[in-house]
Coordinates of C-alpha atoms in Angstrom, one line a residue:
M390 CA 28.6 263.6 80.3
H391 CA 30.6 260.7 79.0
P392 CA 32.1 258.2 81.2
S393 CA 35.8 258.1 81.4
S394 CA 38.0 255.7 79.9
D395 CA 38.9 254.2 83.2
T396 CA 35.4 253.2 84.0
M397 CA 35.0 251.6 80.5
K398 CA 37.8 249.2 80.9
P399 CA 36.4 246.9 83.5
R400 CA 33.2 246.6 81.6
A401 CA 34.9 245.9 78.3
R402 CA 36.9 243.3 80.2
A403 CA 33.7 241.8 81.4
V404 CA 32.2 241.8 78.0
S405 CA 35.3 240.2 76.5
S406 CA 35.2 237.5 79.2
D407 CA 31.6 236.6 78.3
N408 CA 32.3 236.4 74.6
S409 CA 35.3 234.1 75.0
K410 CA 35.0 230.4 74.0
P411 CA 33.9 228.0 76.8
T412 CA 36.0 225.1 78.1
I413 CA 34.2 221.8 78.5
V414 CA 35.6 219.1 80.9
L415 CA 34.1 215.6 80.4
S416 CA 35.0 212.8 82.8
L417 CA 34.1 209.2 82.0
P418 CA 35.4 205.9 83.6
G419 CA 38.8 205.4 82.2
V420 CA 38.5 208.5 79.9
R421 CA 39.0 212.1 80.6
L422 CA 38.5 214.9 78.1
A423 CA 39.6 218.3 79.3
V424 CA 40.5 221.7 77.9
L425 CA 38.3 221.6 74.8
T426 CA 38.2 224.8 72.9
N427 CA 34.6 224.5 71.6
A428 CA 31.6 222.2 71.5
Y429 CA 32.4 220.7 68.2
D430 CA 35.8 219.5 69.3
S431 CA 34.2 218.2 72.5
L432 CA 31.7 216.2 70.5
L433 CA 34.4 214.9 68.1
H434 CA 36.5 213.7 71.0
L435 CA 33.5 212.3 72.7
D436 CA 32.6 210.3 69.5
V437 CA 36.2 208.9 69.3
S438 CA 36.1 207.9 72.9
L439 CA 32.7 206.3 72.6
S440 CA 33.7 204.3 69.5
S441 CA 36.9 203.1 71.3
A442 CA 34.8 202.0 74.3
A443 CA 32.2 200.3 72.0
S444 CA 35.0 198.4 70.2
L445 CA 36.4 197.4 73.6
L446 CA 33.0 196.2 74.7
L447 CA 32.4 194.3 71.5
A448 CA 35.8 192.6 71.8
T449 CA 35.1 191.7 75.4
Y450 CA 31.7 190.3 74.4
V451 CA 33.1 188.2 71.6
A452 CA 35.8 186.9 73.9
C453 CA 33.3 186.0 76.6
V454 CA 31.0 184.3 74.1
L455 CA 34.0 182.2 72.7
A456 CA 35.1 181.4 76.2
W457 CA 31.6 180.3 77.2
N458 CA 31.2 178.1 74.1
I459 CA 34.6 176.5 74.7
L460 CA 33.7 175.9 78.3
W461 CA 30.3 174.5 77.4
F462 CA 31.9 172.1 74.8
V463 CA 34.5 170.9 77.3
L464 CA 31.9 170.4 80.0
G465 CA 29.6 168.5 77.6
L466 CA 32.5 166.3 76.5
L467 CA 33.5 165.6 80.1
A468 CA 29.8 164.8 80.9
H469 CA 29.5 162.4 78.0
T470 CA 32.8 160.7 78.9
A471 CA 31.8 160.4 82.5
A472 CA 28.4 158.9 81.5
F473 CA 30.0 156.5 79.1
A474 CA 32.5 155.4 81.8
F475 CA 29.7 155.0 84.3
I476 CA 27.6 152.9 82.0
S477 CA 30.5 150.8 80.8
F478 CA 31.6 150.1 84.4
H479 CA 28.2 149.1 85.6
T480 CA 27.7 147.0 82.4
F481 CA 31.0 145.2 83.1
M482 CA 30.1 144.6 86.7
G483 CA 26.7 143.3 85.8
L484 CA 28.2 140.8 83.3
A485 CA 30.8 139.8 85.8
M486 CA 28.1 139.2 88.4
L487 CA 26.0 137.2 85.9
S488 CA 29.0 135.0 84.9
M489 CA 29.8 134.5 88.6
N490 CA 26.2 133.6 89.3
A491 CA 26.1 131.2 86.3
S492 CA 29.4 129.5 87.4
T493 CA 28.2 129.3 90.9
Q494 CA 24.9 127.7 89.8
A495 CA 26.8 125.3 87.5
D496 CA 29.1 124.3 90.3
G497 CA 26.1 123.9 92.6
A498 CA 24.3 121.8 90.0
S499 CA 27.4 119.6 89.4
S500 CA 28.0 119.1 93.1
K501 CA 24.3 118.1 93.5
R502 CA 24.6 115.8 90.6
K503 CA 27.7 114.2 92.1
E504 CA 25.9 113.9 95.4
L505 CA 23.0 112.2 93.7
Q506 CA 25.3 109.9 91.7
A507 CA 27.5 109.0 94.6
P508 CA 25.1 106.4 96.1
A509 CA 24.4 104.8 92.8
R510 CA 28.2 104.6 92.1
R511 CA 28.8 103.1 95.4
R512 CA 26.1 100.5 94.9
V513 CA 27.5 99.6 91.5
L514 CA 31.1 99.3 92.9
A515 CA 29.8 97.2 95.8
Q516 CA 28.0 94.9 93.3
L517 CA 31.0 94.6 91.2
N518 CA 33.2 93.8 94.1
R519 CA 30.7 91.2 95.4
N520 CA 30.4 89.5 92.0
R521 CA 34.1 89.8 91.0
L522 CA 35.3 86.8 89.0
L523 CA 38.6 85.4 90.0
V524 CA 40.3 84.7 86.7
N525 CA 43.8 83.5 85.8
V526 CA 44.4 82.1 89.2
V527 CA 47.0 79.7 87.9
P528 CA 50.8 79.6 88.0
G529 CA 50.9 80.9 84.4
D530 CA 49.9 84.3 85.6
M531 CA 53.4 85.3 86.4
R532 CA 54.9 84.0 83.2
R533 CA 55.2 85.7 79.8
R534 CA 54.6 84.6 76.3
A535 CA 58.3 84.9 75.6
D536 CA 58.9 82.2 78.2
M537 CA 56.5 79.7 76.5
P538 CA 58.3 77.0 74.4
L539 CA 56.5 76.7 71.0
S540 CA 57.9 73.2 70.5
E541 CA 55.6 71.9 73.3
A542 CA 52.7 74.1 72.2
N543 CA 49.6 73.0 70.4
I544 CA 49.2 75.2 67.3
R545 CA 45.9 74.7 65.5
V546 CA 44.8 76.3 62.3
G547 CA 41.1 77.1 62.4
K548 CA 38.5 77.5 59.7
A549 CA 39.1 80.3 57.2
F550 CA 36.9 83.2 56.4
L551 CA 36.9 85.6 53.4
Q552 CA 37.6 89.3 53.6
A553 CA 37.2 91.8 50.7
V554 CA 40.3 93.7 49.7
P555 CA 39.8 97.3 48.5
G556 CA 40.7 97.7 44.9
K557 CA 40.7 94.0 44.1
R558 CA 38.0 91.7 42.8
K559 CA 39.2 88.6 44.5
P560 CA 38.9 88.4 48.3
R561 CA 41.5 87.0 50.5
D562 CA 41.3 84.1 52.9
I563 CA 42.2 84.7 56.6
Y564 CA 42.8 81.8 59.1
V565 CA 42.4 81.9 62.9
V566 CA 45.4 80.2 64.5
R567 CA 45.2 79.2 68.2
V568 CA 48.4 78.9 70.2
D569 CA 47.9 76.7 73.3
C570 CA 51.0 76.6 75.5
G571 CA 49.2 75.2 78.6
A572 CA 49.6 71.8 80.1
Q573 CA 47.0 69.1 79.5
S574 CA 45.7 69.4 83.0
A575 CA 42.3 70.9 83.9
Q576 CA 43.9 73.6 86.1
E577 CA 45.5 75.5 83.2
K578 CA 43.0 74.7 80.4
H579 CA 41.4 78.1 79.9
M580 CA 41.9 81.3 77.9
N581 CA 44.7 82.7 79.9
P582 CA 46.4 85.3 77.5
V583 CA 49.8 84.1 78.6
I584 CA 49.0 80.4 78.0
M585 CA 46.5 80.4 75.2
W586 CA 45.7 83.1 72.6
D587 CA 44.5 83.5 69.0
V588 CA 46.1 85.1 66.0
T589 CA 44.9 85.7 62.5
A590 CA 47.0 85.2 59.4
T591 CA 46.5 85.2 55.7
F592 CA 47.9 82.7 53.3
A593 CA 50.4 85.4 52.2
E594 CA 51.6 85.6 55.8
F595 CA 52.1 81.9 55.9
K596 CA 54.2 82.1 52.7
Q597 CA 56.2 85.0 54.3
L598 CA 56.8 82.7 57.3
E599 CA 58.2 80.0 55.0
R600 CA 60.6 82.5 53.4
D601 CA 61.7 84.0 56.8
L602 CA 62.4 80.5 58.1
K603 CA 64.7 79.8 55.1
K604 CA 66.5 83.1 55.5
E605 CA 67.1 82.5 59.3
L606 CA 68.1 78.9 58.8
K607 CA 70.6 80.0 56.1
A608 CA 72.0 82.6 58.5
T609 CA 72.6 79.9 61.1
K610 CA 75.5 77.9 59.7
Q611 CA 75.5 75.1 62.4
T612 CA 72.1 73.7 61.4
R613 CA 73.0 71.1 58.9
G614 CA 70.5 68.6 57.7
V615 CA 67.5 70.9 58.7
T616 CA 65.1 71.8 55.9
V617 CA 62.1 74.0 55.8
P618 CA 59.0 72.1 54.6
H619 CA 57.4 73.4 51.5
L620 CA 54.0 75.0 52.0
S621 CA 52.4 74.7 48.6
S622 CA 54.4 72.0 46.9
G623 CA 52.0 69.7 45.0
A624 CA 49.0 71.6 46.2
V625 CA 47.1 72.6 43.1
L626 CA 44.3 74.1 45.2
F627 CA 46.4 77.0 46.2
V628 CA 46.2 78.5 42.7
Q629 CA 42.5 78.1 42.2
P630 CA 40.8 81.4 41.2
E631 CA 37.6 80.7 43.2
L632 CA 37.8 80.3 47.0
T633 CA 35.1 77.8 47.6
D634 CA 34.5 76.0 50.9
H635 CA 36.3 72.9 49.4
V636 CA 39.3 75.0 48.5
L637 CA 39.4 76.8 51.9
N638 CA 39.2 73.5 53.7
A639 CA 42.0 72.0 51.6
R640 CA 44.2 75.0 52.3
R641 CA 43.5 74.8 56.0
V642 CA 44.6 71.2 56.1
R643 CA 47.8 72.0 54.2
L644 CA 48.6 74.9 56.5
Q645 CA 48.1 72.7 59.5
T646 CA 50.5 70.1 58.1
F647 CA 53.1 72.9 57.5
I648 CA 52.7 74.3 61.0
D649 CA 53.0 70.8 62.6
A650 CA 56.2 70.1 60.7
V651 CA 57.8 73.3 61.8
R652 CA 56.7 73.0 65.4
S653 CA 58.0 69.4 65.7
D654 CA 61.4 70.3 64.5
P655 CA 63.7 71.2 67.4
V656 CA 65.6 73.8 65.4
L657 CA 62.7 75.4 63.5
S658 CA 60.5 75.7 66.6
T659 CA 63.1 78.0 68.2
M660 CA 63.3 80.4 65.3
G661 CA 62.5 84.1 66.0
C662 CA 60.4 84.4 62.9
L663 CA 58.1 81.6 64.2
R664 CA 57.7 83.4 67.6
K665 CA 56.9 86.6 65.7
F666 CA 54.3 84.9 63.6
C667 CA 52.7 83.3 66.7
Q668 CA 53.0 86.6 68.6
A669 CA 54.9 84.8 71.4
Y670 CA 57.0 87.7 72.5

């Protein structure tokens, strides 16, 4: 007895349902693979998904490593900068404190030195005030050299001395001239620089005085009959090559005669060149 065709249909349907290709559904975070026709396709899609995820993870790892390295470099640079600033600040403050301490110590030492020197200074000043010499206590204190009349002065030519001249073999003779404008009383007979003083002059300066007197006398037209005495007329000793003591003494006598003649003349004694020569200004 054979089964009927109606009873065979459900069974065939069941067999056909068992022999059909399975459907695999794979769910991953962020990835969903569904309705795959067979296992090979499922594995192929799974490989593609896994390779994409691996690439994403690798890129994420590289980005994290780069970010970490950059952050570490920046943090190290900031740390070095902060350490350098800290060390520099404290070094500057230390140097400033040392300089302030040094200046303070120096000020303290100077103040102590002044305190120690103050009594000695006061003692010296007191001794000087106690032993002060009262000089120039004469009426001539309030006068000036320009007020001193040279016609009444006593002008003396002192002894000469020799002075070497750079670049020349022959020395020159220099004479000390004392100008005394004081009275012949004992009250004013002292070295008051207004009444009595010394000047030095060479023989060439005496010759220049003679020429200046002639020029100034020529410029003054009202001085008729006044002549300037000759300084070296008839004096052979003024042209001697060797300046011995005899020659210097003879020159001094001749210069004294010349000065006496000029001083005794009422016109020549008031000349400006004579006052300049005697430094009476």
